[in-house]
mmCIF file of C-alpha atoms and ligand atoms in Angstrom:
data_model
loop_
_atom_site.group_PDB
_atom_site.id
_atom_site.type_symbol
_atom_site.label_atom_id
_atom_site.label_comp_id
_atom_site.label_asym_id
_atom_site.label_seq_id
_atom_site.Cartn_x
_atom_site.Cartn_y
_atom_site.Cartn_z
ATOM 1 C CA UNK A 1 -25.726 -10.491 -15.018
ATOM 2 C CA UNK A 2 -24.130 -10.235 -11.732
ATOM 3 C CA UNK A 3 -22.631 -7.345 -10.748
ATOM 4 C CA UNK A 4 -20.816 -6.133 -7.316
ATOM 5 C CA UNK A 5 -19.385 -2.653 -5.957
ATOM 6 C CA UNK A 6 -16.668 -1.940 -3.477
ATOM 7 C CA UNK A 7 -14.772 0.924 -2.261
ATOM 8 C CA UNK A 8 -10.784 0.199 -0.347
ATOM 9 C CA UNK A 9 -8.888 2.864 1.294
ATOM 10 C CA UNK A 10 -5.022 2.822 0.416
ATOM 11 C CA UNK A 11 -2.577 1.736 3.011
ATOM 12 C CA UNK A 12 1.209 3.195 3.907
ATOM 13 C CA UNK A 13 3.486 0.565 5.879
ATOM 14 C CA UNK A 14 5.077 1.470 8.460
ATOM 15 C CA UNK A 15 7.085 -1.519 8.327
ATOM 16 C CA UNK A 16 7.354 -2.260 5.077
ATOM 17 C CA UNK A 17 6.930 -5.146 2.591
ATOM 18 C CA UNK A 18 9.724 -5.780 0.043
ATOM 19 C CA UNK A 19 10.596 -8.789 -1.235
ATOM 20 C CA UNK A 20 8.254 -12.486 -1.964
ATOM 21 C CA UNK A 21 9.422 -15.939 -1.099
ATOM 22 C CA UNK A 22 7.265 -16.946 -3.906
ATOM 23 C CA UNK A 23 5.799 -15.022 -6.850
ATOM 24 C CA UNK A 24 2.882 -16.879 -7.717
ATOM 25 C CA UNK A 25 1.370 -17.091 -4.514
ATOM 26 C CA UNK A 26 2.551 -13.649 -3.095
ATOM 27 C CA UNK A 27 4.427 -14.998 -0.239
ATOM 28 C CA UNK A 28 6.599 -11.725 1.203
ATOM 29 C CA UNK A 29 9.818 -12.456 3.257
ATOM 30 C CA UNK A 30 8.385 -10.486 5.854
ATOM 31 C CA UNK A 31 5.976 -9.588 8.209
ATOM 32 C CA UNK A 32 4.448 -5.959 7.270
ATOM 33 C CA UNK A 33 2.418 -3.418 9.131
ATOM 34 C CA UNK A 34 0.144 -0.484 7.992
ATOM 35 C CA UNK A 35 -1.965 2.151 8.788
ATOM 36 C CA UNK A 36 -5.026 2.353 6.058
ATOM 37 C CA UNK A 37 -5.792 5.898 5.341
ATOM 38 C CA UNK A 38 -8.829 7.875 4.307
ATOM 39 C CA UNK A 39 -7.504 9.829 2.094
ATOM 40 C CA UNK A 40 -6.908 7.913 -1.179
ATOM 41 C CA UNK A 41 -9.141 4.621 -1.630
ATOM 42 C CA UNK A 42 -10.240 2.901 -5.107
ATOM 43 C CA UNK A 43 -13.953 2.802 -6.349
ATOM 44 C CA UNK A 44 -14.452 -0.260 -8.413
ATOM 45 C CA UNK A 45 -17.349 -2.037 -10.099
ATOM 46 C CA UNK A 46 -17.593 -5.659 -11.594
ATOM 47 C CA UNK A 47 -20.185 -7.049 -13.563
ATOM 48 C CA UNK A 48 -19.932 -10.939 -15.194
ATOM 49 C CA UNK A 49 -22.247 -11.680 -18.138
ATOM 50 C CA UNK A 50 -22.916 -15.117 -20.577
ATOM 51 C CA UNK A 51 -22.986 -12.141 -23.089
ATOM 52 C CA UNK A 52 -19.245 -11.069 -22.803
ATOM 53 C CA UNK A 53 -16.477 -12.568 -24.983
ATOM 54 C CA UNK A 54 -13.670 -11.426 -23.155
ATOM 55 C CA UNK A 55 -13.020 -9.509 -20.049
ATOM 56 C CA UNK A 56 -12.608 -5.475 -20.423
ATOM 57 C CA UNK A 57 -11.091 -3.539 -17.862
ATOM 58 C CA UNK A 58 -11.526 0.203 -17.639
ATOM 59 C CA UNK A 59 -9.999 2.602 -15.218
ATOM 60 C CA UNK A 60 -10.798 6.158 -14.214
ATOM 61 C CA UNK A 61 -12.604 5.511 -17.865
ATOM 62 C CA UNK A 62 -9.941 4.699 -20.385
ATOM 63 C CA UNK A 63 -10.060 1.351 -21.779
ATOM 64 C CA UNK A 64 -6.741 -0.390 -20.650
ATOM 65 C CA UNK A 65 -4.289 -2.035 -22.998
ATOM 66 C CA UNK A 66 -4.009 -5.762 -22.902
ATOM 67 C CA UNK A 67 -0.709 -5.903 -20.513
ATOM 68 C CA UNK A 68 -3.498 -4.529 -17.491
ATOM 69 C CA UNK A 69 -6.097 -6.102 -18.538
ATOM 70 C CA UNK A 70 -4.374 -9.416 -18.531
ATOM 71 C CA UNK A 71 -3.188 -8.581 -15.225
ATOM 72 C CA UNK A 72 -7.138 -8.243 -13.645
ATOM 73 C CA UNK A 73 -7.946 -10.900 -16.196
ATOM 74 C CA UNK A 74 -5.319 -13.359 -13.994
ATOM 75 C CA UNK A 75 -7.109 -12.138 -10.927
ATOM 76 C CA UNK A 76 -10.201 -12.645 -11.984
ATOM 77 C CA UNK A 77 -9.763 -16.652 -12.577
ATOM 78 C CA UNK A 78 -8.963 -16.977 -9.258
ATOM 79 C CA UNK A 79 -12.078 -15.916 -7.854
ATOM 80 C CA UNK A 80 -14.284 -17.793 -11.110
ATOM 81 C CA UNK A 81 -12.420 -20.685 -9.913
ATOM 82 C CA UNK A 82 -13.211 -20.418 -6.452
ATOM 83 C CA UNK A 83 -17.104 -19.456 -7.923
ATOM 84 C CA UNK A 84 -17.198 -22.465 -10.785
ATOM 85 C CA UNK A 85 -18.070 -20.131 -13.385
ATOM 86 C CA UNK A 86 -16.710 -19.476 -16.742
ATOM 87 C CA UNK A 87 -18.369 -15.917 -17.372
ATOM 88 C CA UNK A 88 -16.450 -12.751 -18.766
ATOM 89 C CA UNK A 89 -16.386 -9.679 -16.920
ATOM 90 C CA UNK A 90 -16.263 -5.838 -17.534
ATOM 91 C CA UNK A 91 -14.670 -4.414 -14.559
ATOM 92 C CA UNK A 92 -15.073 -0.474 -13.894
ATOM 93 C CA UNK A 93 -12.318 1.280 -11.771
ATOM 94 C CA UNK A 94 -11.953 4.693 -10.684
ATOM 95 C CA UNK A 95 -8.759 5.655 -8.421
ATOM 96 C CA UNK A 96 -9.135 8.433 -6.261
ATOM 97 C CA UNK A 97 -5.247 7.973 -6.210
ATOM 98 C CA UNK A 98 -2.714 9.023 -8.660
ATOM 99 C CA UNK A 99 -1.798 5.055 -10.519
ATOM 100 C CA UNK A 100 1.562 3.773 -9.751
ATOM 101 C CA UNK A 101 3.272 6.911 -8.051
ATOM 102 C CA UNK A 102 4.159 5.265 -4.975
ATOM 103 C CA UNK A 103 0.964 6.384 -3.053
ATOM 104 C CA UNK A 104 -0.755 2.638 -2.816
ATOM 105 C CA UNK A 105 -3.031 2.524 -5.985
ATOM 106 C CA UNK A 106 -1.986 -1.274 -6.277
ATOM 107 C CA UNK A 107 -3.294 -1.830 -2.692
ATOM 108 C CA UNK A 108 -6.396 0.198 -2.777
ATOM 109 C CA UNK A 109 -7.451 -1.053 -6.705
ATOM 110 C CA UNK A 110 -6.493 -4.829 -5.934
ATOM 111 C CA UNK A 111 -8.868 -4.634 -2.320
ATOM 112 C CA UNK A 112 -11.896 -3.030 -4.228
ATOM 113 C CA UNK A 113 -11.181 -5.193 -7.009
ATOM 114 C CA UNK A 114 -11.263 -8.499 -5.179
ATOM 115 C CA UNK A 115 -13.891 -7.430 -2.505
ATOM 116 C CA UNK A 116 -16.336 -5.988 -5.927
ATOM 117 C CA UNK A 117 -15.986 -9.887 -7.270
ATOM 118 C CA UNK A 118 -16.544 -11.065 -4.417
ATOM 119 C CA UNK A 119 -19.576 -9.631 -4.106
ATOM 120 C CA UNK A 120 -20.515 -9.799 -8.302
ATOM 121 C CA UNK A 121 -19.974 -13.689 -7.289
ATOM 122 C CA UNK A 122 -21.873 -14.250 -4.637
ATOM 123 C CA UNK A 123 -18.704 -16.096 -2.795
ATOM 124 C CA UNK A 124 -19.462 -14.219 0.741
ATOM 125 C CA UNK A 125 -15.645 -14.779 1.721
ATOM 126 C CA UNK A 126 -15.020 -13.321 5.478
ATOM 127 C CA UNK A 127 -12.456 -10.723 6.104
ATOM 128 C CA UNK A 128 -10.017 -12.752 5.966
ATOM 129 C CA UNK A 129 -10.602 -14.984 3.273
ATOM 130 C CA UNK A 130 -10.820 -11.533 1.415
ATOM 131 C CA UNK A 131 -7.874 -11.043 2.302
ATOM 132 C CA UNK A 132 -5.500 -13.791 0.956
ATOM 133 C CA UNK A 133 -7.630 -13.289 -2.291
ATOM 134 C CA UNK A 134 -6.729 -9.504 -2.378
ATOM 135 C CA UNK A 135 -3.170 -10.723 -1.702
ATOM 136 C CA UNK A 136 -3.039 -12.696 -5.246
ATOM 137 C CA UNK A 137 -3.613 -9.461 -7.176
ATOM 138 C CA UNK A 138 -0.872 -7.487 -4.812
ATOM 139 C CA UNK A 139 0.314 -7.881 -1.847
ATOM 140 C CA UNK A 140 -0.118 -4.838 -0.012
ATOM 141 C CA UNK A 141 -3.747 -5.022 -1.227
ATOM 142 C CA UNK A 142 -3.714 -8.032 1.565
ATOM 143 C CA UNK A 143 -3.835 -5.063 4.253
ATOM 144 C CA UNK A 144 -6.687 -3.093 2.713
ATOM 145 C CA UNK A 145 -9.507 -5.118 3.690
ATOM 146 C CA UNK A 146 -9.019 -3.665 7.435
ATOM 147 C CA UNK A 147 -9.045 -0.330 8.539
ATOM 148 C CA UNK A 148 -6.281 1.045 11.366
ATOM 149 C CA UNK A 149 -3.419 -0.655 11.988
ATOM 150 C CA UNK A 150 -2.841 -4.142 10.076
ATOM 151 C CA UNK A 151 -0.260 -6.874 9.724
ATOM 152 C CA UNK A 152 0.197 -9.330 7.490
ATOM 153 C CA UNK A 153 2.021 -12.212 8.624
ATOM 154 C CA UNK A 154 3.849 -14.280 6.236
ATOM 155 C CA UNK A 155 2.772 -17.325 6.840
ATOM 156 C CA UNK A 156 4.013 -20.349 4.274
ATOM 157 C CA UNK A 157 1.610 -20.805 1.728
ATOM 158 C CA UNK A 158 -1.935 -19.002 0.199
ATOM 159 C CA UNK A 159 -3.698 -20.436 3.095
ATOM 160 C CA UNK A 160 -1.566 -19.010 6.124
ATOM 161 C CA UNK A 161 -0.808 -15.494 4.189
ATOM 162 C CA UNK A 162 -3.169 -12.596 5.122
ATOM 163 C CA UNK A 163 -3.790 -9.714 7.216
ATOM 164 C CA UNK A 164 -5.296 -8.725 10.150
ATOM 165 C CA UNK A 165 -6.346 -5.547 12.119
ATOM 166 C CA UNK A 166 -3.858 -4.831 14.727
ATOM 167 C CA UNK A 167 -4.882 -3.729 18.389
ATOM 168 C CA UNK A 168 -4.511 -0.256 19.365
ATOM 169 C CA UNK A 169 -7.192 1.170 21.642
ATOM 170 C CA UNK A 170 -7.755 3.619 19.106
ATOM 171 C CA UNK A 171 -4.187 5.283 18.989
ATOM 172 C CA UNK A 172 -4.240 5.603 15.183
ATOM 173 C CA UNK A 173 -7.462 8.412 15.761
ATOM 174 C CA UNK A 174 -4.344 10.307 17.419
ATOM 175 C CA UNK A 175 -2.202 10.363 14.103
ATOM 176 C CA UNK A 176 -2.043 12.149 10.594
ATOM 177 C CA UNK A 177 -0.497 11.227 7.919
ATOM 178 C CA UNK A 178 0.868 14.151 5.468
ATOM 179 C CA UNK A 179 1.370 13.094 1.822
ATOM 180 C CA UNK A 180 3.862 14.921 0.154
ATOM 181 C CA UNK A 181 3.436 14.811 -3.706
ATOM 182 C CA UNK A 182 6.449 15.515 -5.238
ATOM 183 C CA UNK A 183 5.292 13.747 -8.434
ATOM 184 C CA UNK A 184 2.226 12.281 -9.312
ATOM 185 C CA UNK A 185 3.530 10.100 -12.534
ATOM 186 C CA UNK A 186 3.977 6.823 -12.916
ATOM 187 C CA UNK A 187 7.365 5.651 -12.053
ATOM 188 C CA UNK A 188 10.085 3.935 -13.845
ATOM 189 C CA UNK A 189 10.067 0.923 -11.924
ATOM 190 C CA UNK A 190 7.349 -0.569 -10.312
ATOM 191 C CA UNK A 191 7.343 -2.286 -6.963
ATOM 192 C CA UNK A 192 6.932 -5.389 -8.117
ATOM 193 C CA UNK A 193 10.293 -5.340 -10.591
ATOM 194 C CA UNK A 194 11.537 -3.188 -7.949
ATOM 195 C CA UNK A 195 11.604 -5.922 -5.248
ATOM 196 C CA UNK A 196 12.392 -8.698 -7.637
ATOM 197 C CA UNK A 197 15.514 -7.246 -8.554
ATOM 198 C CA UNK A 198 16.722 -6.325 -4.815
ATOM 199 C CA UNK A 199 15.841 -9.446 -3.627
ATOM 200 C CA UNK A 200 17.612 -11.382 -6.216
ATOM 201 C CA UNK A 201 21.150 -9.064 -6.300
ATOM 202 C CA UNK A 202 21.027 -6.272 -3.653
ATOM 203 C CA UNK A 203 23.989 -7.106 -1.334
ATOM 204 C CA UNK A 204 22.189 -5.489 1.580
ATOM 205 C CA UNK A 205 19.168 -7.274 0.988
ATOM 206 C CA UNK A 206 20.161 -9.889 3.588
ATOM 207 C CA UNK A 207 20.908 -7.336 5.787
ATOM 208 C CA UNK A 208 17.261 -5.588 5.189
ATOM 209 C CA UNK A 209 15.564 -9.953 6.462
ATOM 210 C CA UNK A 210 17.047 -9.684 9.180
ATOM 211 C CA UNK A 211 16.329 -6.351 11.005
ATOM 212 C CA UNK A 212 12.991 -6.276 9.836
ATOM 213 C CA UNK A 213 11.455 -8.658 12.758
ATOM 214 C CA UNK A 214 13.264 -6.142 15.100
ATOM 215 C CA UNK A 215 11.358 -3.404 14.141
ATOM 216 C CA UNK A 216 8.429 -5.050 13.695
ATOM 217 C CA UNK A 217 8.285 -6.232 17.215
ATOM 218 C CA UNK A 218 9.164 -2.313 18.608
ATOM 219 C CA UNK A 219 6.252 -1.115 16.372
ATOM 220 C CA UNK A 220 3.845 -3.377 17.791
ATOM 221 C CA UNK A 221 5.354 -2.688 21.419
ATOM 222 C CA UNK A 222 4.903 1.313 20.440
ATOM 223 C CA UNK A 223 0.780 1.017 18.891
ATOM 224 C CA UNK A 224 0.110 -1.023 22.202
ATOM 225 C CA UNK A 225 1.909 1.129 24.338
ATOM 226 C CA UNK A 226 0.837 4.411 22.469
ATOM 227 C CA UNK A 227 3.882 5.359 22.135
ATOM 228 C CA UNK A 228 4.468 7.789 19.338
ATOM 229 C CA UNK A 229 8.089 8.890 19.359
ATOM 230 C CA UNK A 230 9.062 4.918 19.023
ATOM 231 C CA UNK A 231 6.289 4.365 16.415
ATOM 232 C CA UNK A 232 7.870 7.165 14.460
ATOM 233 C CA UNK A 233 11.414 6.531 15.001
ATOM 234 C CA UNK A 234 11.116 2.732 14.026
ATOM 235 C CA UNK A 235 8.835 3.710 10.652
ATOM 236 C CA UNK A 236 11.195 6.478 9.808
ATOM 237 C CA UNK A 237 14.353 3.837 10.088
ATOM 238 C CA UNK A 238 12.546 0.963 8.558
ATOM 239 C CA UNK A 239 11.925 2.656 5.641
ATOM 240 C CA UNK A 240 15.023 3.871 5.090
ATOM 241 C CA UNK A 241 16.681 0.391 5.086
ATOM 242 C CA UNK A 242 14.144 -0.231 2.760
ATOM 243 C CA UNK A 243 15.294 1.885 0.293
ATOM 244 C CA UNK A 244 18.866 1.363 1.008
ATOM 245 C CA UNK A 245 18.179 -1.967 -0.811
ATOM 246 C CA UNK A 246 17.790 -0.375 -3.919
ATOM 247 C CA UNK A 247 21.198 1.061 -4.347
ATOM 248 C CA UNK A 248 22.964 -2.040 -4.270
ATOM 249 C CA UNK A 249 20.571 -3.596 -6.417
ATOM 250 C CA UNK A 250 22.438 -4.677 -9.936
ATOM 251 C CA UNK A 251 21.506 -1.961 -11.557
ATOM 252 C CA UNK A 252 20.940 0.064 -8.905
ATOM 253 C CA UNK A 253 18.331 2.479 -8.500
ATOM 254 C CA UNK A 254 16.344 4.559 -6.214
ATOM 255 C CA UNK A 255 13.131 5.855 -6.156
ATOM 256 C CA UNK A 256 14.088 8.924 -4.531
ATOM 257 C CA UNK A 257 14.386 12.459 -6.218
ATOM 258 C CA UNK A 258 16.124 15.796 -5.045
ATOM 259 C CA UNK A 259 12.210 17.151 -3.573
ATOM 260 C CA UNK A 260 12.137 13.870 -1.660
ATOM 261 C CA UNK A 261 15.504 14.828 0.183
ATOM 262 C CA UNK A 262 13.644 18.134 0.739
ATOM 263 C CA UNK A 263 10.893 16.758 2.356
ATOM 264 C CA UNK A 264 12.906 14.670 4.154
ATOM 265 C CA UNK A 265 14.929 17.294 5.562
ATOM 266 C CA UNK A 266 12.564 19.439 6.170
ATOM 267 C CA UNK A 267 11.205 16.472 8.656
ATOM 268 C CA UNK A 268 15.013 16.586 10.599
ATOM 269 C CA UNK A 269 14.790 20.149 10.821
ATOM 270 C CA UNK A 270 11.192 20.506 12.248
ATOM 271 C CA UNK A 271 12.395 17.641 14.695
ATOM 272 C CA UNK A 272 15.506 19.240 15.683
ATOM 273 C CA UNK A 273 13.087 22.471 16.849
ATOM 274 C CA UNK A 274 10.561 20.502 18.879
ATOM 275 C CA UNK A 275 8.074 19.335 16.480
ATOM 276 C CA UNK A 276 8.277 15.982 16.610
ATOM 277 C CA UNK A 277 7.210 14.285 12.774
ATOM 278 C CA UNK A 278 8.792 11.439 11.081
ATOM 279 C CA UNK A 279 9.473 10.368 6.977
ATOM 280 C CA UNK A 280 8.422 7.010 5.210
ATOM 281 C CA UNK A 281 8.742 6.404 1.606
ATOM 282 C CA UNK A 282 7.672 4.040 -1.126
ATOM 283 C CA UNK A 283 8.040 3.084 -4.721
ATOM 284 C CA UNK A 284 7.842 6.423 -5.866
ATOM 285 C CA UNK A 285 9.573 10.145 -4.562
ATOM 286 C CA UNK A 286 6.542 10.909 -2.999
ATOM 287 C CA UNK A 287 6.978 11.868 1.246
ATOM 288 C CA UNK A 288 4.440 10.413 3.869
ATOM 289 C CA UNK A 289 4.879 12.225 7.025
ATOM 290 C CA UNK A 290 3.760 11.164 10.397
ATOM 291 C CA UNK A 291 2.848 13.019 13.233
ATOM 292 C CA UNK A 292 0.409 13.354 15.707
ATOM 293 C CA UNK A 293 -3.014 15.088 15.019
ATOM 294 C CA UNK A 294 -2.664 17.830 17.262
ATOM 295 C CA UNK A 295 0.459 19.120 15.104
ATOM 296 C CA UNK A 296 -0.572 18.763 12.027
ATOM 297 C CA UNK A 297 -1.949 22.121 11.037
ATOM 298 C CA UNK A 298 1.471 23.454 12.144
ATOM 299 C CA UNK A 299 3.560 20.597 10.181
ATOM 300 C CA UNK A 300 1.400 20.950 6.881
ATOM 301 C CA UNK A 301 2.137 25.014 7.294
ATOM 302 C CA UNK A 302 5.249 24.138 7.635
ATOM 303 C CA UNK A 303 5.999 22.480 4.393
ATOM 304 C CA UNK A 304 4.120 24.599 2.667
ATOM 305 C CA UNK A 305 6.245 27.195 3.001
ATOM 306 C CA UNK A 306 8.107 25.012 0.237
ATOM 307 C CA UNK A 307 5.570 23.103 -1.766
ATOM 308 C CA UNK A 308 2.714 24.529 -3.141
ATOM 309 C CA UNK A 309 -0.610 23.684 -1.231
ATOM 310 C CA UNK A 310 -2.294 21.420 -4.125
ATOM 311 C CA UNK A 311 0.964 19.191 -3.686
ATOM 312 C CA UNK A 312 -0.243 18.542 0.468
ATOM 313 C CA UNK A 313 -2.671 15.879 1.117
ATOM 314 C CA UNK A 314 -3.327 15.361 4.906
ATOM 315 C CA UNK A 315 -5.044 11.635 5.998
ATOM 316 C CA UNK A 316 -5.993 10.409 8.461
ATOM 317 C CA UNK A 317 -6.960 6.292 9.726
ATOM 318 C CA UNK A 318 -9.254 5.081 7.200
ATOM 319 C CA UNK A 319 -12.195 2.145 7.107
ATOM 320 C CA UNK A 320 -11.486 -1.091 6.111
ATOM 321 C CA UNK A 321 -13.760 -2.621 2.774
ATOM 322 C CA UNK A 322 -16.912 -0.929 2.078
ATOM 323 C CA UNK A 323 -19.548 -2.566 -0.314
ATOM 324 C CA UNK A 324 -22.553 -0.155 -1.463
HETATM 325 P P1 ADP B 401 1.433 2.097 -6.648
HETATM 326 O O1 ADP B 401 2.562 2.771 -5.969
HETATM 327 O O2 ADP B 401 0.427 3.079 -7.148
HETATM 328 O O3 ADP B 401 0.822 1.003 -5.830
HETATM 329 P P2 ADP B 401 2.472 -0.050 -8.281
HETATM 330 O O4 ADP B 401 3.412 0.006 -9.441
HETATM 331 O O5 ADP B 401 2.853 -0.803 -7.075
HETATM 332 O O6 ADP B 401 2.101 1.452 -7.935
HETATM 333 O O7 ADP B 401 1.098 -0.618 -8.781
HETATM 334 C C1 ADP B 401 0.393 -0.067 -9.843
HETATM 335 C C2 ADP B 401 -0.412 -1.182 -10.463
HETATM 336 O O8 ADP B 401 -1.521 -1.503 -9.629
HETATM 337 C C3 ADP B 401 -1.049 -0.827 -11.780
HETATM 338 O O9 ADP B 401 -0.141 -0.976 -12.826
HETATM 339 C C4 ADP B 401 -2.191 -1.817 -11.845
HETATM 340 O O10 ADP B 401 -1.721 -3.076 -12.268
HETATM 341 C C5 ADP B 401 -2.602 -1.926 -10.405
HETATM 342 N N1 ADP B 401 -3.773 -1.065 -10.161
HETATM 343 C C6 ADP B 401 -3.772 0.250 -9.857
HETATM 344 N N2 ADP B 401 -5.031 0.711 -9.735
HETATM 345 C C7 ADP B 401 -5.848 -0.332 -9.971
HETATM 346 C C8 ADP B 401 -7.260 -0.486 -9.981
HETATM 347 N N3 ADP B 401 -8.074 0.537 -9.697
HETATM 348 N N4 ADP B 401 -7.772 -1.705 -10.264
HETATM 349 C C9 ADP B 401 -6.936 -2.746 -10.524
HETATM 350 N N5 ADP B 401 -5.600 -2.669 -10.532
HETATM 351 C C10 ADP B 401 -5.047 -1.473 -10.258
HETATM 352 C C1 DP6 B 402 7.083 -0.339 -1.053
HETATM 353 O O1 DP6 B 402 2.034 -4.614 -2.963
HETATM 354 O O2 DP6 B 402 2.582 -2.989 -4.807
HETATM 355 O O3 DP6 B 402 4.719 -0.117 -0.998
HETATM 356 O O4 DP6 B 402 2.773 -7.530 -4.339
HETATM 357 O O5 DP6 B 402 4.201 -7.011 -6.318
HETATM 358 O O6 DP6 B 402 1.882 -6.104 -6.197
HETATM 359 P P1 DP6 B 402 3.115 -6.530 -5.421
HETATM 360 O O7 DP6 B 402 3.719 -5.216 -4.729
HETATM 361 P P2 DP6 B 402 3.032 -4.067 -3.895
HETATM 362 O O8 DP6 B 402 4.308 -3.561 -3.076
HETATM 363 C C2 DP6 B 402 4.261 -2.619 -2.064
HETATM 364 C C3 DP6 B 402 5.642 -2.238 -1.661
HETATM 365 C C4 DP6 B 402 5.760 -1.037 -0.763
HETATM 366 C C5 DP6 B 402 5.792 -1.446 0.705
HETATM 367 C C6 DP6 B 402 4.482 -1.868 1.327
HETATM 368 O O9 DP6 B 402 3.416 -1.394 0.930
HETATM 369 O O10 DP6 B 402 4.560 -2.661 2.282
#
């Protein structure tokens, strides 16, 4: 038997990810950038055994169906390649995340998941080895082996594609991050069809490549210069191209819902009267809002004057990969 435990944080981009040069690998168009929280992360445990037929996958302790198991099953034979073992595994998964809402559960569960094998295997991959692993099983999962701010570059191939931690002198220990849950269920479509289908026929996909270096290069400018009101401003707009995508995608959809407009006018309107907070969204309705820590008791108190207190998660910077 060899078994391995690891917890990952989720992670929110600020400059987002959408969109692979090549599926297999999990090549993404574009540079992304994050800031891993501490609110939401992924507990997961993996054990390999000659006594196992098959792998089983369990999460928050339902059995899962074959479509998900197949899924960890794939990742899996990456890493008993990599270990030159045959043996079966029963992987054990508990998100402290609502699953496929558009809060990160792909990122958090892939990160525990590869950094747990990692350990079950014995394969002692560094950080960033860890890294392009975790990026096989989902991209974004890439950025959850560091804590703070993280990029992952690009690169070309499996090799060259991973994250990193990001500079900052601390700034993220100034920030908050204010999860709006307008729903909790698991979307229509997921990220992964979602950014298939705008890459291959959104007509403002182009349009999407090509600022997105832009903004990645004022984002980086902003963390090193601590410079909040850019940070903001440049996530806020970012992810709004982002999702701008999606309606000229053939068939078009958007992952937006009337609350989400809420929330994201609610952001203007605090703006317009001095408190300074900004909107990014995901594959799901669900509003992040960042602001700086010394206004968030007056920002969450602010939106919960329209959403009901259970629905308002504040985070904060989170830790990269814990084993224990
Ligand atoms: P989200 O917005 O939550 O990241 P996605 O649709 O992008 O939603 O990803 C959800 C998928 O991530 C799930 O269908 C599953 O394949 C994977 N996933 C979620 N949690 C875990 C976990 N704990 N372990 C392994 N895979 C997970
Ligand atoms: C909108 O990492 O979930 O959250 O690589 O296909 O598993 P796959 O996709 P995933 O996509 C995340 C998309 C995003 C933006 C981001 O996190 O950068």
């Amino acid at each position: 038997m060899h078994e391995g435990q690891a917890r990952a944080y989720t992670n929110i981009a600020l400059i987002k990810y959408w969109g692979k040069k090549n599926e297999e690998l999990i090549l993404p168009m574009n540079n992304s950038l994050s800031l891993t929280l501490d609110a939401f992360y992924t507990e997961t445990s993996v054990s390999f055994s000659s006594q196992l037929q098959a792998d089983t996958f369990v999460l928050d302790g339902k059995l899962q169906e074959s479509a998900a198991t197949a899924k960890v099953s794939r990742f899996l034979d990456l890493a008993r390649e990599a270990a030159g073992t045959q043996l079966r595994a029963t992987v054990k998964s508990t998100n402290f995340v609502p699953t496929a809402a558009g809060l990160a559960s792909s990122a958090s569960g892939m990160a525990a998941l590869a950094a747990a094998t990692n350990a079950a295997l014995g394969l002692e991959l560094s950080d960033s080895d860890l890294s392009r692993l975790a990026r096989r099983g989902s991209g974004s999962a890439c950025r959850s082996i560091f804590g703070g701010f993280v990029e992952w570059e690009q690169g070309e191939d499996d090799q060259t594609s991973l994250a990193h931690p990001v500079a900052s002198d601390s700034f993220e220990d100034d920030l908050a991050m204010l999860f709006v849950l307008i729903n909790d269920k698991q979307k229509d479509v997921s990220s992964r069809d979602g950014m298939r289908r705008t890459v291959a026929t959104s007509a403002f996909y182009p349009g999407w490549l090509q600022s997105a270096p832009q903004d990645l290069a004022t984002l980086k400018a902003a963390i090193a210069q601590k410079d909040f009101t850019t940070l903001g401003e440049t996530t806020e707009a970012n992810g709004l191209k982002m999702h701008a995508t999606t309606l000229a995608a053939v068939p078009p959809f958007t992952y937006w819902s009337p609350q989400s407009l809420v929330a994201m006018d609610l952001v203007r309107s605090l703006r317009a009267r001095g408190s300074e907070c900004y909107f990014t969204m995901d594959a799901g309705p669900n509003v992040k809002v960042l602001c700086r820590r010394q206004d968030e008791a007056f920002i969450k108190a602010a939106f919960a004057e329209i959403f009901t207190p259970e629905r308002l998660i504040l985070a904060h910077a989170g830790p990269g990969i814990q084993y224990f």
